Amino acid sequence: IIMTVILIAATVVAPIISALVNVVKEQFGLNGKLVSGLAIFIGIFVGLAYSFTIVHGQYAEYCWGGLIAGLSAIGYYEIAFKKGENDEK
């Protein structure tokens, strides 16, 4: 049940994180590792904020969900768990 909570949290906050990262990236001209770090930080922050304000509990689960959502917002989560077409078998 904990993994379900983590994945639901990631699904809920991923669009918010993606939008926030894109706004900050465009406003400040960030690129590369700065955007990656920013997405992870915003993901964890939004996950914790969600758990403190809306859910009132399950802080660790929503922190992990925010982390996964942050990674998803920059594409790392999909890259890590998706097999590419050019991979050797």
Short mmCIF file of N, CA, C and O in Angstrom, two decimals, residues 34 57 70 72 85 87:
data_model
loop_
_atom_site.label_atom_id
_atom_site.label_comp_id
_atom_site.label_asym_id
_atom_site.label_seq_id
_atom_site.Cartn_x
_atom_site.Cartn_y
_atom_site.Cartn_z
N LEU A 34 21.80 22.18 -13.28
CA LEU A 34 21.01 23.07 -12.44
C LEU A 34 19.52 22.75 -12.54
O LEU A 34 18.81 22.77 -11.54
N GLY A 57 -0.15 13.95 6.90
CA GLY A 57 0.49 12.71 7.32
C GLY A 57 1.23 12.06 6.17
O GLY A 57 1.29 12.60 5.07
N GLY A 70 9.84 14.64 -9.41
CA GLY A 70 10.91 15.52 -9.87
C GLY A 70 11.76 14.86 -10.92
O GLY A 70 12.13 15.47 -11.93
N SER A 72 10.79 12.45 -12.83
CA SER A 72 9.92 12.30 -14.00
C SER A 72 9.81 13.59 -14.79
O SER A 72 9.75 13.58 -16.02
N GLU A 85 15.36 1.45 -27.81
CA GLU A 85 15.29 0.64 -29.03
C GLU A 85 16.69 0.24 -29.52
O GLU A 85 16.84 -0.76 -30.19
N ASP A 87 19.22 -0.62 -27.60
CA ASP A 87 19.91 -1.48 -26.65
C ASP A 87 20.18 -2.84 -27.26
O ASP A 87 19.35 -3.40 -27.97
#
